[in-house]
CSV table of C-alpha atoms and ligand atoms in Angstrom, one decimal:
chain,number,residue,atom,x,y,z
A,1,MET,CA,92.3,107.3,68.7
A,2,LYS,CA,91.5,110.5,70.4
A,3,ARG,CA,91.5,109.9,74.1
A,4,PHE,CA,89.3,111.5,76.8
A,5,PRO,CA,90.7,114.5,78.7
A,6,VAL,CA,93.1,113.6,81.5
A,7,ILE,CA,93.8,115.8,84.5
A,8,ALA,CA,96.9,114.7,86.4
A,9,ILE,CA,97.5,115.4,90.1
A,10,ASP,CA,100.9,114.5,91.5
A,11,GLY,CA,102.7,115.3,94.7
A,12,PRO,CA,104.1,114.0,97.9
A,13,ALA,CA,102.2,112.2,100.7
A,14,GLY,CA,99.7,114.4,102.6
A,15,ALA,CA,99.7,117.4,100.2
A,16,GLY,CA,95.9,117.1,99.9
A,17,LYS,CA,95.9,115.2,96.6
A,18,THR,CA,93.2,112.7,97.4
A,19,THR,CA,90.7,115.2,98.9
A,20,VAL,CA,91.3,117.7,96.1
A,21,ALA,CA,91.2,115.1,93.3
A,22,LYS,CA,88.0,113.6,94.5
A,23,LEU,CA,86.3,117.0,94.9
A,24,LEU,CA,87.6,118.1,91.5
A,25,ALA,CA,86.3,115.0,89.8
A,26,GLU,CA,82.9,115.6,91.5
A,27,ARG,CA,82.7,119.2,90.4
A,28,LEU,CA,83.6,118.3,86.8
A,29,GLY,CA,81.3,115.2,86.8
A,30,ILE,CA,84.2,112.9,85.7
A,31,THR,CA,85.9,109.7,87.0
A,32,TYR,CA,88.4,109.8,89.9
A,33,ILE,CA,91.3,107.3,89.9
A,34,ASN,CA,93.7,106.9,92.8
A,35,THR,CA,96.8,105.1,91.5
A,36,GLY,CA,98.4,105.0,95.0
A,37,ALA,CA,95.6,102.6,96.0
A,38,MET,CA,96.9,100.2,93.3
A,39,TYR,CA,100.4,100.2,94.8
A,40,ARG,CA,98.9,99.8,98.2
A,41,ALA,CA,96.8,96.8,97.0
A,42,VAL,CA,100.0,95.2,95.7
A,43,ALA,CA,101.6,95.7,99.1
A,44,LEU,CA,98.6,94.1,100.9
A,45,VAL,CA,98.7,91.0,98.7
A,46,TYR,CA,102.5,90.8,99.1
A,47,LYS,CA,102.1,90.9,102.8
A,48,ARG,CA,99.5,88.2,102.8
A,49,LYS,CA,101.1,85.8,100.3
A,50,ASN,CA,104.7,86.9,100.3
A,51,GLY,CA,105.0,86.0,96.5
A,52,ASP,CA,106.8,87.8,93.7
A,53,PRO,CA,105.7,91.5,93.8
A,54,VAL,CA,105.9,91.8,90.0
A,55,LYS,CA,103.6,88.8,89.4
A,56,ILE,CA,101.2,90.1,92.1
A,57,ALA,CA,101.1,93.5,90.3
A,58,GLN,CA,100.5,91.8,86.9
A,59,GLU,CA,97.6,89.7,88.3
A,60,ILE,CA,96.0,92.1,90.6
A,61,ALA,CA,92.3,92.7,90.1
A,62,ILE,CA,91.5,96.0,91.8
A,63,ARG,CA,88.2,97.7,91.5
A,64,PHE,CA,87.0,101.1,92.6
A,65,ARG,CA,83.4,101.4,93.7
A,66,GLY,CA,82.6,104.9,94.9
A,67,GLU,CA,84.8,105.6,97.9
A,68,ARG,CA,85.6,101.9,98.4
A,69,ILE,CA,88.4,99.8,97.0
A,70,PHE,CA,87.9,96.1,96.3
A,71,LEU,CA,90.2,93.1,95.6
A,72,GLY,CA,87.9,90.6,94.0
A,73,ASN,CA,84.9,90.8,96.3
A,74,GLU,CA,86.7,91.9,99.4
A,75,ASP,CA,86.5,95.5,100.5
A,76,VAL,CA,90.1,96.2,101.5
A,77,THR,CA,89.8,100.0,101.8
A,78,ASN,CA,90.6,100.1,105.6
A,79,LEU,CA,93.4,97.6,105.3
A,80,LEU,CA,95.3,99.7,102.7
A,81,TYR,CA,95.5,102.9,104.7
A,82,THR,CA,97.9,101.9,107.6
A,83,PRO,CA,101.4,103.2,108.2
A,84,GLU,CA,102.7,99.7,107.4
A,85,MET,CA,101.0,99.7,103.9
A,86,SER,CA,102.2,103.3,103.3
A,87,MET,CA,105.9,102.3,103.7
A,88,LEU,CA,105.6,98.9,102.0
A,89,SER,CA,103.8,100.3,99.0
A,90,SER,CA,106.4,103.0,98.7
A,91,THR,CA,109.2,100.3,98.8
A,92,LEU,CA,107.5,98.0,96.3
A,93,SER,CA,106.7,100.9,93.9
A,94,ALA,CA,110.4,101.3,93.3
A,95,ILE,CA,110.6,97.9,91.6
A,96,PRO,CA,110.6,98.6,87.8
A,97,GLY,CA,108.5,95.4,87.0
A,98,VAL,CA,105.8,96.5,89.5
A,99,ARG,CA,105.5,99.9,87.7
A,100,ARG,CA,105.6,98.2,84.3
A,101,ALA,CA,102.6,96.1,85.3
A,102,LEU,CA,100.5,98.9,86.8
A,103,VAL,CA,101.1,101.8,84.4
A,104,PRO,CA,99.2,100.1,81.4
A,105,LYS,CA,96.3,99.4,83.7
A,106,GLN,CA,96.2,103.1,84.7
A,107,ARG,CA,96.3,104.2,81.1
A,108,GLU,CA,93.5,101.8,80.2
A,109,MET,CA,91.3,103.3,82.9
A,110,ALA,CA,91.3,106.6,80.9
A,111,ASN,CA,89.9,104.8,77.8
A,112,TYR,CA,86.3,105.0,78.9
A,113,SER,CA,85.8,108.5,80.3
A,114,PRO,CA,87.5,111.7,81.2
A,115,VAL,CA,89.5,111.2,84.5
A,116,VAL,CA,91.2,113.0,87.3
A,117,MET,CA,94.1,110.7,88.1
A,118,GLU,CA,96.1,111.0,91.3
A,119,GLY,CA,99.6,109.7,91.9
A,120,ARG,CA,103.3,110.4,91.8
A,121,ASP,CA,104.2,110.0,88.1
A,122,ILE,CA,100.9,110.7,86.3
A,123,GLY,CA,102.1,113.9,84.5
A,124,THR,CA,105.7,112.6,83.9
A,125,VAL,CA,105.2,108.9,82.9
A,126,VAL,CA,101.6,107.6,82.8
A,127,PHE,CA,100.2,110.5,80.8
A,128,PRO,CA,103.1,112.8,79.7
A,129,ASP,CA,100.5,114.4,77.3
A,130,ALA,CA,97.8,115.0,80.1
A,131,ASP,CA,95.6,117.9,79.3
A,132,VAL,CA,96.3,119.7,82.6
A,133,LYS,CA,99.0,118.7,85.2
A,134,PHE,CA,99.0,119.8,88.8
A,135,PHE,CA,101.7,119.2,91.3
A,136,LEU,CA,100.5,119.8,94.9
A,137,THR,CA,103.0,120.5,97.7
A,138,ALA,CA,102.9,121.6,101.3
A,139,SER,CA,105.3,121.8,104.2
A,140,VAL,CA,106.1,118.6,106.0
A,141,GLU,CA,104.5,120.0,109.2
A,142,GLU,CA,101.2,120.7,107.4
A,143,ARG,CA,101.2,117.4,105.6
A,144,ALA,CA,101.7,115.5,108.9
A,145,LYS,CA,98.9,117.4,110.5
A,146,ARG,CA,96.6,116.6,107.6
A,147,ARG,CA,97.5,112.9,107.8
A,148,LYS,CA,96.8,112.8,111.5
A,149,ALA,CA,93.4,114.4,111.1
A,150,GLN,CA,92.4,112.4,108.0
A,151,PHE,CA,93.3,109.0,109.4
A,152,ASN,CA,92.6,109.7,113.0
A,153,ASP,CA,96.2,108.7,113.5
A,154,PRO,CA,97.0,108.4,117.2
A,155,ARG,CA,100.8,108.6,116.8
A,156,PRO,CA,102.7,111.8,117.9
A,157,LEU,CA,103.0,114.4,115.1
A,158,GLU,CA,106.8,114.0,115.2
A,159,GLU,CA,106.6,110.3,114.3
A,160,ILE,CA,104.2,111.0,111.4
A,161,LYS,CA,106.5,113.7,110.2
A,162,ARG,CA,109.4,111.2,110.2
A,163,GLU,CA,107.4,108.7,108.3
A,164,ILE,CA,106.3,111.2,105.7
A,165,SER,CA,109.9,112.5,105.2
A,166,GLU,CA,111.2,109.0,104.9
A,167,ARG,CA,108.6,108.2,102.2
A,168,ASP,CA,109.3,111.5,100.4
A,169,GLU,CA,113.0,110.5,100.3
A,170,GLN,CA,112.2,107.0,99.0
A,171,ASP,CA,109.7,108.2,96.4
A,172,SER,CA,111.8,111.0,95.1
A,173,THR,CA,115.2,109.3,94.9
A,174,ARG,CA,114.1,106.0,93.2
A,175,GLU,CA,115.6,105.5,89.8
A,176,ASN,CA,112.4,104.5,88.1
A,177,SER,CA,109.7,107.3,87.7
A,178,PRO,CA,110.8,109.3,90.8
A,179,LEU,CA,108.4,111.8,92.3
A,180,LYS,CA,109.0,115.1,90.6
A,181,PRO,CA,106.9,117.8,88.9
A,182,ALA,CA,106.5,117.5,85.1
A,183,GLU,CA,108.1,120.4,83.3
A,184,ASP,CA,104.7,121.8,82.3
A,185,ALA,CA,103.0,121.1,85.7
A,186,ILE,CA,101.3,123.9,87.6
A,187,ILE,CA,102.8,123.8,91.1
A,188,VAL,CA,100.3,124.6,93.9
A,189,ASP,CA,101.6,125.1,97.4
A,190,THR,CA,98.7,124.1,99.7
A,191,THR,CA,100.3,125.1,103.0
A,192,GLY,CA,97.7,127.0,104.9
A,193,VAL,CA,95.2,126.9,102.1
A,194,PRO,CA,91.9,125.1,102.8
A,195,LEU,CA,91.5,122.3,100.4
A,196,GLU,CA,88.1,123.6,99.1
A,197,GLN,CA,90.0,126.7,98.0
A,198,VAL,CA,92.7,124.6,96.3
A,199,VAL,CA,89.9,123.0,94.3
A,200,GLU,CA,88.7,126.4,93.1
A,201,ILE,CA,92.3,127.3,92.1
A,202,LEU,CA,92.5,124.1,90.0
A,203,LEU,CA,89.1,124.7,88.5
A,204,ARG,CA,90.1,128.1,87.3
A,205,GLU,CA,93.2,126.7,85.6
A,206,ILE,CA,91.2,123.9,84.0
A,207,GLU,CA,88.6,126.4,82.7
A,208,LYS,CA,91.4,128.3,80.8
A,209,LYS,CA,92.0,125.1,78.7
A,210,LYS,CA,88.4,125.0,77.4
A,211,LEU,CA,88.3,121.2,77.6
A,212,LYS,CA,85.3,119.2,76.5
A,213,PHE,CA,84.3,116.6,79.1
A,214,ASN,CA,81.5,114.9,77.2
B,301,DC,O1,99.3,108.1,97.1
B,301,DC,P1,99.6,107.1,98.2
B,301,DC,O2,100.2,107.7,99.4
B,301,DC,O3,98.4,106.3,98.5
B,301,DC,O4,100.7,106.1,97.5
B,301,DC,C1,101.3,105.1,98.2
B,301,DC,C2,102.7,104.8,97.6
B,301,DC,O5,102.6,104.3,96.3
B,301,DC,C3,103.6,106.0,97.5
B,301,DC,O6,104.4,106.2,98.7
B,301,DC,C4,104.5,105.7,96.3
B,301,DC,C5,103.6,104.8,95.4
B,301,DC,N1,103.0,105.4,94.3
B,301,DC,C6,103.8,105.5,93.1
B,301,DC,O7,105.0,105.2,93.2
B,301,DC,N2,103.3,106.0,92.0
B,301,DC,C7,102.0,106.5,91.9
B,301,DC,N3,101.5,106.9,90.8
B,301,DC,C8,101.2,106.4,93.1
B,301,DC,C9,101.7,105.9,94.3
């Protein structure tokens, strides 16, 4: 079966993936999928119930509605984006069974329409044959500043930098699907580049591929 086009956007925390992926999907008129939110949702349920994370990942019913993320009928968006959930989702995402449960769900989401899919392993593992792969990076300083502004984070910048570096280390050194650019990924350093401009850079690359989105 011919699948719809997939645009993969990977990279470390705070590189601008979410803002860029959302804007890009809007400009192309296609679906945006945030796989990090799925790992965060597993972390939230784990914190609440303290059960087996693999079973939680297998049974999780996460839905995206516009900007909001739902577990069943509960809007959990705000609960997912806390420093605690950032670290816990990173920790649980290193468990092979958790990834084995979520990856097929991510693949299935691209069965119905073209997608821009954001994460850590989209171009390497989830869709190694993605039509276009981007890997966004930026300096730790810049990423910490973006996080602070995006989440109105009251913590000192140094503390946010420490958290980001710790998460980078954890995500890049895990044995299973570590964070790393795919060999054929286009690497975009977003340090000092306004994110709207990053979107234009990505759009130009996508245009070269002459993809059909409908
Ligand atoms: O993109 P994010 O910061 O919301 O992701 C939270 C954590 O989930 C991240 O630190 C690692 C994990 N993650 C992953 O392992 N694979 C993905 N495709 C997306 C996120």
